[in-house]
Short mmCIF file of C-alpha atoms (C1' of nucleotides) in Angstrom, two decimals:
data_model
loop_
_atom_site.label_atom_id
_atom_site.label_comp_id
_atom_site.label_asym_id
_atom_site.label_seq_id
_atom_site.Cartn_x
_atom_site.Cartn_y
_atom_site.Cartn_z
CA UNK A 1 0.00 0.00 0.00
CA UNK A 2 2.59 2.44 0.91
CA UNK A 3 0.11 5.20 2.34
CA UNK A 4 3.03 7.09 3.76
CA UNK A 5 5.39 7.80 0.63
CA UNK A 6 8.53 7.97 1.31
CA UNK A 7 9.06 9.73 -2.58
CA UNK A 8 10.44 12.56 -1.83
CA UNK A 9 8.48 15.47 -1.07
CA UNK A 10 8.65 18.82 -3.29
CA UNK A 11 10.79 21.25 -2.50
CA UNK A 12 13.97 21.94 -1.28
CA UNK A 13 14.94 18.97 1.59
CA UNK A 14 15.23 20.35 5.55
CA UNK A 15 18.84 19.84 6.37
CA UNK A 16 18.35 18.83 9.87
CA UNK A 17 16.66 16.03 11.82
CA UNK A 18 13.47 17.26 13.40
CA UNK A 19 13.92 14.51 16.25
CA UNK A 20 16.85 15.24 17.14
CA UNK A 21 15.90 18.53 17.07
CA UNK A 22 13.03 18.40 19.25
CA UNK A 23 15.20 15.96 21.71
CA UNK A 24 17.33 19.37 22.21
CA UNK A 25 14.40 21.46 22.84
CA UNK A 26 13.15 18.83 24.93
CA UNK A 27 16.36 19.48 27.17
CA UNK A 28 16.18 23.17 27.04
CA UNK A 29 12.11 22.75 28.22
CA UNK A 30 13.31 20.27 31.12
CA UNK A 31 16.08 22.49 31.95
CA UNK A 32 15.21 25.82 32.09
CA UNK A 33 10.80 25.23 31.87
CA UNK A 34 9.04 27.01 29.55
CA UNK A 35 9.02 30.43 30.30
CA UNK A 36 12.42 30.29 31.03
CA UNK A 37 13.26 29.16 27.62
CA UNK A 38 13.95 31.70 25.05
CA UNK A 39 13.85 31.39 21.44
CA UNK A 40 17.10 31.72 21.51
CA UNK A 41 18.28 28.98 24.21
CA UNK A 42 16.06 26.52 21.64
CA UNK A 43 17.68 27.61 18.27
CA UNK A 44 21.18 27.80 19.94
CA UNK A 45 20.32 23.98 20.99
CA UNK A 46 18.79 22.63 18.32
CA UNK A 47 21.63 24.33 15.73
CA UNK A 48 18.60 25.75 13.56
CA UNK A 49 17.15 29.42 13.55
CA UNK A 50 13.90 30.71 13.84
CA UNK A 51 12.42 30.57 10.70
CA UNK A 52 13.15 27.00 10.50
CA UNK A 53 11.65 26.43 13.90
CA UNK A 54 8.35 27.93 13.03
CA UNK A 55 8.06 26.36 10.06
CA UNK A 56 8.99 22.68 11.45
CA UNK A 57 7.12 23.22 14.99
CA UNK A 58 4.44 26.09 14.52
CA UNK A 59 5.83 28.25 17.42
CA UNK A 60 7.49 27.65 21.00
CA UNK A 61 3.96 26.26 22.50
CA UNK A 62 3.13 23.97 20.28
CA UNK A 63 6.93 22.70 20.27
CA UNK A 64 6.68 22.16 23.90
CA UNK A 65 3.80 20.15 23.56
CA UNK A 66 5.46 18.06 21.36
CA UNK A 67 8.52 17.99 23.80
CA UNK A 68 6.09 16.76 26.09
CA UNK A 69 5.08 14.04 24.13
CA UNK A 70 8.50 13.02 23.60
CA UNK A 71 9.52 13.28 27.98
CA UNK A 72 6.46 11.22 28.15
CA UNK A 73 7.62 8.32 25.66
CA UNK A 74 11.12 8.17 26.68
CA UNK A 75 11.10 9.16 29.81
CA UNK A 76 8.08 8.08 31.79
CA UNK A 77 8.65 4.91 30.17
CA UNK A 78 9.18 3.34 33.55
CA UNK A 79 5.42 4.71 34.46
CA UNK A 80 4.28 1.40 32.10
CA UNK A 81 6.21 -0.33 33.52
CA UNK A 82 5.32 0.39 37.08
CA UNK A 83 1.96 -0.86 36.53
CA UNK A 84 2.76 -4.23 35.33
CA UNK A 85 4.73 -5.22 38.37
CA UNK A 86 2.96 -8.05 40.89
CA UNK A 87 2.10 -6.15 43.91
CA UNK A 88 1.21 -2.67 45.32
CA UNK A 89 4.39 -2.44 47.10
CA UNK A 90 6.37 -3.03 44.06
CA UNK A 91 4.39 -0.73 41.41
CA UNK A 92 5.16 1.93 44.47
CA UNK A 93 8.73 0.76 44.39
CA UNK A 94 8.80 1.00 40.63
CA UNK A 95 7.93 4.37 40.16
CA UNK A 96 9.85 5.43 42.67
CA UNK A 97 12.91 4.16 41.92
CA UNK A 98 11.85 4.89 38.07
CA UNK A 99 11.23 8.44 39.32
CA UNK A 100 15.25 8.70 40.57
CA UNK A 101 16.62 7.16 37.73
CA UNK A 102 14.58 9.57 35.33
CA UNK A 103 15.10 12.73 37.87
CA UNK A 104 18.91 12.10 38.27
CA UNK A 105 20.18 10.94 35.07
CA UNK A 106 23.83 12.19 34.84
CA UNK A 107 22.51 12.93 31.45
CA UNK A 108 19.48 14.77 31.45
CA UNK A 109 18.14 18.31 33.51
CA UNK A 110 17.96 17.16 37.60
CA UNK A 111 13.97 17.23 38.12
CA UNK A 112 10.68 16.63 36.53
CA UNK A 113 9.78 17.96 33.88
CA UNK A 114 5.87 17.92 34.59
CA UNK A 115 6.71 19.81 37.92
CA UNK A 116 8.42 22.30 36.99
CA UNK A 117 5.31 23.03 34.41
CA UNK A 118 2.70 22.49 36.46
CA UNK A 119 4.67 24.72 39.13
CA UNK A 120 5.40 27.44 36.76
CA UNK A 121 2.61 30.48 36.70
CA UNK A 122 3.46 32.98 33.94
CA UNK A 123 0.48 34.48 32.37
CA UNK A 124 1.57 32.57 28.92
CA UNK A 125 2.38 29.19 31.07
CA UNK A 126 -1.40 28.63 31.67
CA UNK A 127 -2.37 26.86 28.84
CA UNK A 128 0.78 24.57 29.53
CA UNK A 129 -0.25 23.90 33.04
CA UNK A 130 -3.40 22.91 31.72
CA UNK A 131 -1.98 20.53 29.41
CA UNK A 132 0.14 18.64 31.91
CA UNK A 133 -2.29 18.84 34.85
CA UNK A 134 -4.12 16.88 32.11
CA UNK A 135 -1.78 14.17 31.32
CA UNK A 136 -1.08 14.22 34.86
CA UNK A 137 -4.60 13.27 35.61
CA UNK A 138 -4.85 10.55 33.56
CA UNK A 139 -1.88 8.77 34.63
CA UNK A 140 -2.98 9.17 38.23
CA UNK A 141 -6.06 7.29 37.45
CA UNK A 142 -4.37 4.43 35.46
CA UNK A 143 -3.01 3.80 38.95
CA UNK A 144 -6.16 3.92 40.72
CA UNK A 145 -7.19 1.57 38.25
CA UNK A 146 -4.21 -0.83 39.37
CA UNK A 147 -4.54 -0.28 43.04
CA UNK A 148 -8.39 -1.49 42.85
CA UNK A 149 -7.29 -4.49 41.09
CA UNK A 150 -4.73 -4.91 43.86
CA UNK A 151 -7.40 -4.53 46.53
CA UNK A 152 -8.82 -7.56 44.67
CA UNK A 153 -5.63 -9.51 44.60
CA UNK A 154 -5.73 -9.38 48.00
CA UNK A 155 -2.50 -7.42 48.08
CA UNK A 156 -3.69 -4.32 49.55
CA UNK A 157 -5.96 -4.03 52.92
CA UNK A 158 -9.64 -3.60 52.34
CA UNK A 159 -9.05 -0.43 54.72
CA UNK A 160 -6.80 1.54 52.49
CA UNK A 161 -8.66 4.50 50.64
CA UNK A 162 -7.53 3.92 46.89
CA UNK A 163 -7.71 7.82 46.16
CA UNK A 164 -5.74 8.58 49.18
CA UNK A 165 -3.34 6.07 48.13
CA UNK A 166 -2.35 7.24 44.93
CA UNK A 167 -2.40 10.74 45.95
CA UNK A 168 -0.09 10.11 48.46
CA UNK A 169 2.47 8.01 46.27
CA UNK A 170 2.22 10.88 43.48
CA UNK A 171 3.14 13.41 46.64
CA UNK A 172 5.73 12.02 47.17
CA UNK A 173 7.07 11.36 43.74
CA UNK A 174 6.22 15.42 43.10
CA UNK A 175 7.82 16.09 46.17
CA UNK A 176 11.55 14.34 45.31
CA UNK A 177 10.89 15.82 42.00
CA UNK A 178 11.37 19.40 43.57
CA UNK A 179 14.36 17.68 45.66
CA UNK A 180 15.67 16.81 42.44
CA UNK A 181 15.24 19.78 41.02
CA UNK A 182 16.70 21.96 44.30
CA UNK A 183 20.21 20.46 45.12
CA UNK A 184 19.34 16.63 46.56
CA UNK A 185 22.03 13.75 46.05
CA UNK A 186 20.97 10.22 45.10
CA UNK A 187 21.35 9.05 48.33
CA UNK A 188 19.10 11.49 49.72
CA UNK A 189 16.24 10.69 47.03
CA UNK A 190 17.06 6.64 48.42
CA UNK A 191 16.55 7.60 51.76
CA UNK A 192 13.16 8.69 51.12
CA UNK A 193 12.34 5.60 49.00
CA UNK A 194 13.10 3.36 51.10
CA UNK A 195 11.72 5.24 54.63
CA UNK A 196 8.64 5.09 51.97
CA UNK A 197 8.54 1.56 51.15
CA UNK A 198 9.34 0.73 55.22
CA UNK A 199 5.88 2.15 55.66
CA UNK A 200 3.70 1.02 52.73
CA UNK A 201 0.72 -1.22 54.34
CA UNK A 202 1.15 -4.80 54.18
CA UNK A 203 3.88 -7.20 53.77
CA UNK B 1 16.06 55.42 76.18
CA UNK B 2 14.33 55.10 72.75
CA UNK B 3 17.11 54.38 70.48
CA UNK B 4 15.01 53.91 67.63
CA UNK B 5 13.47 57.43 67.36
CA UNK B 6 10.13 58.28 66.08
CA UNK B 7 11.16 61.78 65.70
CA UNK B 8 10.10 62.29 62.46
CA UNK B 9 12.22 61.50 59.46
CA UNK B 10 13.76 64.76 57.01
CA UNK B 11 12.51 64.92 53.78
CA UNK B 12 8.93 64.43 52.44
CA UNK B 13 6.90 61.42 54.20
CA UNK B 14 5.77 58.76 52.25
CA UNK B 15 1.98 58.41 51.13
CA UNK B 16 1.49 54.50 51.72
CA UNK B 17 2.43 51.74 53.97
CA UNK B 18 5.58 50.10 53.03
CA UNK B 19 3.75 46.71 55.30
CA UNK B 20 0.65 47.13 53.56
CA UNK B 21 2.57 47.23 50.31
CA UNK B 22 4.85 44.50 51.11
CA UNK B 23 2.11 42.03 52.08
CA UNK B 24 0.33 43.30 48.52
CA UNK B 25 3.55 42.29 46.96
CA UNK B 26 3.61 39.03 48.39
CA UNK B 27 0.47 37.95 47.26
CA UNK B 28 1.63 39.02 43.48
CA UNK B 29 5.05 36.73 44.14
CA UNK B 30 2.73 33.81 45.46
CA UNK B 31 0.21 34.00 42.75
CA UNK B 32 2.07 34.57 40.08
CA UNK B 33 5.97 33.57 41.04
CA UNK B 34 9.13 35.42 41.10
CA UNK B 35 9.79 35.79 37.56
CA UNK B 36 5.89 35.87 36.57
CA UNK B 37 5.84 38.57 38.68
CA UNK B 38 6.01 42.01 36.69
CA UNK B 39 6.91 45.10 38.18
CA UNK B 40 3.50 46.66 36.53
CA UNK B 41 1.61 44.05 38.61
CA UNK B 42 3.56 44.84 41.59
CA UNK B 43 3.47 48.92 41.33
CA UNK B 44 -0.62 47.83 40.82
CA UNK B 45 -1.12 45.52 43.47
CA UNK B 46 0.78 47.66 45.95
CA UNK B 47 -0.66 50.76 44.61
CA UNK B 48 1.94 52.74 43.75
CA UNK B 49 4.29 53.74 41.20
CA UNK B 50 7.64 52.58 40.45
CA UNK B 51 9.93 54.74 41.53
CA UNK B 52 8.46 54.47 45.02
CA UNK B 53 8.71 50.59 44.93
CA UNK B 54 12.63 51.18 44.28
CA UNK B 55 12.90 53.79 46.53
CA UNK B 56 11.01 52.02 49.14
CA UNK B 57 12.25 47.97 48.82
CA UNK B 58 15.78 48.79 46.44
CA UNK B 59 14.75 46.46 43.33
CA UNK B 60 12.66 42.96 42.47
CA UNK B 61 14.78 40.99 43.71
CA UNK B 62 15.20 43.12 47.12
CA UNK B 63 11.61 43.03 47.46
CA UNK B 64 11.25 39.44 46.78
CA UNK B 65 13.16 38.29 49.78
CA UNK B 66 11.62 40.58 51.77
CA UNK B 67 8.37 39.11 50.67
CA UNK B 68 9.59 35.85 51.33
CA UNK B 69 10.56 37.01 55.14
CA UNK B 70 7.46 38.13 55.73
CA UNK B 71 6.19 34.89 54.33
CA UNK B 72 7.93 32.71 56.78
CA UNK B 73 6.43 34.76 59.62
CA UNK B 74 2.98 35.21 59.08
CA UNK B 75 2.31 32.11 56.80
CA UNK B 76 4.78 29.20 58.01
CA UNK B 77 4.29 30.25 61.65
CA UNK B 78 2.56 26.89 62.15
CA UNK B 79 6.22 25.23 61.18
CA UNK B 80 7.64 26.61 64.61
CA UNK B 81 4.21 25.37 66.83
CA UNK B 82 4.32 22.26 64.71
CA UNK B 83 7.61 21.64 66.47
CA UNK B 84 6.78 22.16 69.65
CA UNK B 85 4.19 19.14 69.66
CA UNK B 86 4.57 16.51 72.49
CA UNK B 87 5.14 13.29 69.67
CA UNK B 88 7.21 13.14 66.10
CA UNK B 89 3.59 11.47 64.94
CA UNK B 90 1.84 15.41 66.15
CA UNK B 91 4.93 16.98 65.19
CA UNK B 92 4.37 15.62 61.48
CA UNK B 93 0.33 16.20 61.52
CA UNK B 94 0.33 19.59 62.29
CA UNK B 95 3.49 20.08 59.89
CA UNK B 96 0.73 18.83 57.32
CA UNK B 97 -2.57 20.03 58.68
CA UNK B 98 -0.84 23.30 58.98
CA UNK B 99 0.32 22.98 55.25
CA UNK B 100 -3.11 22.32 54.22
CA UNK B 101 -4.13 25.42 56.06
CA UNK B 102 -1.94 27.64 54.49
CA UNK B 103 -1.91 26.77 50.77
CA UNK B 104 -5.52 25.98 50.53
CA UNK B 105 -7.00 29.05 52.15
CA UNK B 106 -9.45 31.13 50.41
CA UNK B 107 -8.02 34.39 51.16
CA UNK B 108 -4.50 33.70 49.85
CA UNK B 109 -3.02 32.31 46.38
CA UNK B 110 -3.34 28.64 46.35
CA UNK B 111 0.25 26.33 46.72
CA UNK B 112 3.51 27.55 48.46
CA UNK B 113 5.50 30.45 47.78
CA UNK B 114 8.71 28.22 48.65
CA UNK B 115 8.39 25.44 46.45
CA UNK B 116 7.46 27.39 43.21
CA UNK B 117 10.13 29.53 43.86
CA UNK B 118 12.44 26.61 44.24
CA UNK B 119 11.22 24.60 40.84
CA UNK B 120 11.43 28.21 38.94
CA UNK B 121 14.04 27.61 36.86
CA UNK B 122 14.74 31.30 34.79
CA UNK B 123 17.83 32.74 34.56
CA UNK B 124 17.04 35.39 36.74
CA UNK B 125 15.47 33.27 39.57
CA UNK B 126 19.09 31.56 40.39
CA UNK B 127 19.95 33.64 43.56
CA UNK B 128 15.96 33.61 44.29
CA UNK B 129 16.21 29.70 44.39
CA UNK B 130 19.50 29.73 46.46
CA UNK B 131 17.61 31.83 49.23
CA UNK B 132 14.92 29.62 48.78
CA UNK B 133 16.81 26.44 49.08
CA UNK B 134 18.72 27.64 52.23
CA UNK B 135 15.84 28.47 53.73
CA UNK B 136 14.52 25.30 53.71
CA UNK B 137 17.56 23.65 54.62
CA UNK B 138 17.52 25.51 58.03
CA UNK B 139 13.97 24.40 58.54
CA UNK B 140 14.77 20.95 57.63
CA UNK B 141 18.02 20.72 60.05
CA UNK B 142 15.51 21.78 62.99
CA UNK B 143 13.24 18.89 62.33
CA UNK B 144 15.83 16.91 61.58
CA UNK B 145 16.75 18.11 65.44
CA UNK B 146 13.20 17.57 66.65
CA UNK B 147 13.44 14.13 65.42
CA UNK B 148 16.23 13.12 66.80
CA UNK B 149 14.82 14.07 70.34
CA UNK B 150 11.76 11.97 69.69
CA UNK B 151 14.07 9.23 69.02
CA UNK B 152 15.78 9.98 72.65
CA UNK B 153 11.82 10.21 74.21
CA UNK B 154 11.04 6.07 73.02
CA UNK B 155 9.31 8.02 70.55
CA UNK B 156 10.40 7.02 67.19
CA UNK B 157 11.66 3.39 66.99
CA UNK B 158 15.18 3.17 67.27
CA UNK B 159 15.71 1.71 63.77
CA UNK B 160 14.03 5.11 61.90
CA UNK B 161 16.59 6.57 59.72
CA UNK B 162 16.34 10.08 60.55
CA UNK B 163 17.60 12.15 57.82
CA UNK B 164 15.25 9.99 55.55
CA UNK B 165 12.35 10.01 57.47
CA UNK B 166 12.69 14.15 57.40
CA UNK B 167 13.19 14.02 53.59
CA UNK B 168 10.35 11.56 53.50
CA UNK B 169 7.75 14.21 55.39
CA UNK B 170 9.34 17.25 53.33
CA UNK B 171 8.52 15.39 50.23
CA UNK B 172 4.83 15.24 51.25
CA UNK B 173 4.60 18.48 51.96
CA UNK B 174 6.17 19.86 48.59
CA UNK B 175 3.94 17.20 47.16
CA UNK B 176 1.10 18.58 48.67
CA UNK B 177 1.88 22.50 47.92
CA UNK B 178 2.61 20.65 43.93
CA UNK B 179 -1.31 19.32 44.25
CA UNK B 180 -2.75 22.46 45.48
CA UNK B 181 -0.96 24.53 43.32
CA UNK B 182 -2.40 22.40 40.66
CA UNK B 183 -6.49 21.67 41.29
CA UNK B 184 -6.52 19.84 44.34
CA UNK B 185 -9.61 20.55 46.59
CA UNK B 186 -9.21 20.51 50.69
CA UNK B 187 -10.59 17.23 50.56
CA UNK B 188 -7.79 15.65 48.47
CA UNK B 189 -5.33 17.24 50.44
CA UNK B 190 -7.07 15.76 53.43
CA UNK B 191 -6.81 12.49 52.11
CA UNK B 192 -3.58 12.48 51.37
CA UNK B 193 -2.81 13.27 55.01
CA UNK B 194 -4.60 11.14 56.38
CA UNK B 195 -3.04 8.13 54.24
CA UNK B 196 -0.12 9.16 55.52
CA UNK B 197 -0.77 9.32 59.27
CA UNK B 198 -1.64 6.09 58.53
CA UNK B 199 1.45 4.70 57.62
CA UNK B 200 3.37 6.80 60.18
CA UNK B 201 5.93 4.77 62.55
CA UNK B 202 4.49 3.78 66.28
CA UNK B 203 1.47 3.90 67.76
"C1'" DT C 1 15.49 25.32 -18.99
"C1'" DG C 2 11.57 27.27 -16.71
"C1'" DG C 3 8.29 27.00 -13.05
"C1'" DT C 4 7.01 25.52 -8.58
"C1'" DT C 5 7.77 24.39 -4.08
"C1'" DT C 6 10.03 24.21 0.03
"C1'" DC C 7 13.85 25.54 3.02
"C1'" DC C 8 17.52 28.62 4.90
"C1'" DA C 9 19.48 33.07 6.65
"C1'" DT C 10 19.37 38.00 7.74
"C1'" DA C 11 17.06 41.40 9.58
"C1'" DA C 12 13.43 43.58 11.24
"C1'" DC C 13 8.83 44.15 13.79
"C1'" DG C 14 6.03 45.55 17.86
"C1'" DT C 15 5.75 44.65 22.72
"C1'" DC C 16 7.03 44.14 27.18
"C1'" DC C 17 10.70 43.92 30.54
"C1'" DG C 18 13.42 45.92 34.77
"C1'" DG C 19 15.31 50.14 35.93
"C1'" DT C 20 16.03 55.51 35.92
"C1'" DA C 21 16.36 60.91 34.87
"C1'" DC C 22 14.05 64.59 35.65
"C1'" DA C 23 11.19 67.98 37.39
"C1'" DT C 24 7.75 68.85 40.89
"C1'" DA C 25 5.73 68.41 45.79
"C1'" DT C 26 5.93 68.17 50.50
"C1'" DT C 27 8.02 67.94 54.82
"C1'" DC C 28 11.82 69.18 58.43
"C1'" DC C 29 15.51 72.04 60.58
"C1'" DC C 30 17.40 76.42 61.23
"C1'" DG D 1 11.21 82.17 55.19
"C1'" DG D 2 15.17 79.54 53.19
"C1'" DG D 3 17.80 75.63 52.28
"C1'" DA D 4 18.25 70.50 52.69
"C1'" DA D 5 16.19 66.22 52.17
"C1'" DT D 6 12.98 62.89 50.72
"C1'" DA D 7 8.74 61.25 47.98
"C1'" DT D 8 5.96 61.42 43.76
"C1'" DG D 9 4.48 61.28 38.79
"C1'" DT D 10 5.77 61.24 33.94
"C1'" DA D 11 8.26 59.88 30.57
"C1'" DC D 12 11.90 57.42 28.91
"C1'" DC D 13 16.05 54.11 28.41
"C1'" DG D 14 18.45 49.97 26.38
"C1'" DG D 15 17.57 45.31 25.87
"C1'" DA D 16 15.21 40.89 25.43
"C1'" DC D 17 11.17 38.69 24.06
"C1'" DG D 18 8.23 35.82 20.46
"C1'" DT D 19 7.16 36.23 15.81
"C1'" DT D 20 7.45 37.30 10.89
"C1'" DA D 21 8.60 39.59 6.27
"C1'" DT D 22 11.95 39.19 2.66
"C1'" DG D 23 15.22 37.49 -0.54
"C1'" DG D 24 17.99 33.90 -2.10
"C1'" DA D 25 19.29 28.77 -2.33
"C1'" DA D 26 18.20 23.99 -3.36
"C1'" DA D 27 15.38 20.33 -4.58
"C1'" DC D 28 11.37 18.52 -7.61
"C1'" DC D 29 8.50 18.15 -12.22
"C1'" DA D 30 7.74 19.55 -16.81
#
DNA sequence: TGGTTTCCATAACGTCCGGTACATATTCCC
DNA sequence: GGGAATATGTACCGGACGTTATGGAAACCA
């Protein structure tokens, strides 16, 4: 069938890679948050200028979106993940340890990027908020969903209350985000892991 | 004695209240953030003009930290009763039933002034951050303190990692001040505490 | 080769930013 | 009353911001 030709479109070929390009404004985003990154921080990164930005992206917003999109394929991979382990106690482990492997990368901005956004309130930043309060939402309830299936297993006590649960876990996870993000070793973000997981009901 | 005179400064006195303008100031900062924070909001909030905010508080970033000390006294007061509880388990409720207080009351911005001043990430917010992150340093040492004296009361189980357990309840919190910031009702909030008194160490 | 289409680069646009000269008021001290 | 000192209002500064117009370069099809 061959619905998405490959045969060469019209014009004049782009001479850069638009993923890798949007993998260096996704660093710039998770670095510096949106507001904080100018036009210029993003062209400098990506090794393109303006014009070509605009016309590959639209403008800075709907590049960050896309950015977004990206952080949340590559790098809340271990989100999917979480959710397939056995028990409660290990999806908790999961994305916790997931979270400071993604947050401390010796590669990658310290932090979370969907904190920083979601903590950032410039006028233009509100539409962005909006977006990852969203996505935010969504994922929180994909681990209600597991934690009532859990409460079925058995592997959680009937007691617990699910919502309280998972907003408690994602507090925390938020919360050694901002660590992250503000100066905290490793070791610090494993100290609170594991004085988490010491407490986590049952077993 | 009366060292610090009253007796009526030189020059022209000024035509507003440099408290009244500070705490006007503040709520802008919280709302809004250090670097969301335009000096055309401020001079409106506080009602006056700019040359009277420089005059009066030096520059943004002078009035900032002043903001933020006049933060820590009127709205984390609760942090210093919250320490003087008789048990590490009332120490940590009213830490968070405090918390819930102040970010989620209807007369003030919604989240904490510290922790999206800490997660702002501009260029220009780097020596706002370091204040920030120093601040809460201190505040975390004297818990860490408080802890440590529950430990010597039979009050924490001897096997409590201290330092974690601190980073663990500071992570809540910032958690928290992330969800309220971010759509949380009271009742989520209240949740969230409670799940975690649940899980707290002893008794 | 000519026409069309798309991309690149320079340079500019209008707007807002934090910060300030300047002239004018208003108070105190003498 | 006459300086000296401080506050106020207007108007402006240089610079950074996101965005775009413009002209030329490189690919395609005819």
């Amino acid at each position: 069938m061959e619905t998405t030709a490959t045969v060469a479109p019209k014009g004049r070929p782009r001479e850069f890679c638009t993923d890798r390009a949007l993998a260096a404004a996704l660093g710039v985003f998770w670095s510096k948050g949106y507001e904080g990154a100018s036009m210029a921080d993003l062209t400098e990164a990506m090794g393109i200028t303006k014009p070509s930005l605009y016309a590959a992206f639209g403008n800075k917003e709907a590049l960050f979106h896309k950015a977004l999109d990206l952080y949340e394929a590559e790098k809340l991979e271990y989100t999917r993940d979480a959710l397939n382990q056995p028990t409660a106690r290990a999806v908790a482990e999961h994305f916790m340890r997931g979270a400071i492997d993604a947050q401390m990368s010796s590669c990658d901005p310290k932090g979370c990027l969907g904190v920083i956004s979601m903590t950032a309130c410039g006028a233009e930043a509100v539409s962005i908020k909006a977006d990852v309060v969203q996505r935010r939402a969504s994922s929180q309830a994909a681990l209600v969903e597991r934690f009532e299936q859990a409460k079925r297993d058995g592997d959680l006590p009937d007691h617990v209350d699910i919502p309280g649960l998972t907003g408690y876990l994602y507090a925390i996870l938020q919360g050694m985000a901002v660590q992250a993000g503000s100066g905290a070793t490793r070791a610090d973000l494993e100290r609170v892991v594991d004085t988490s997981l010491m407490m986590w009901p049952g077993r």
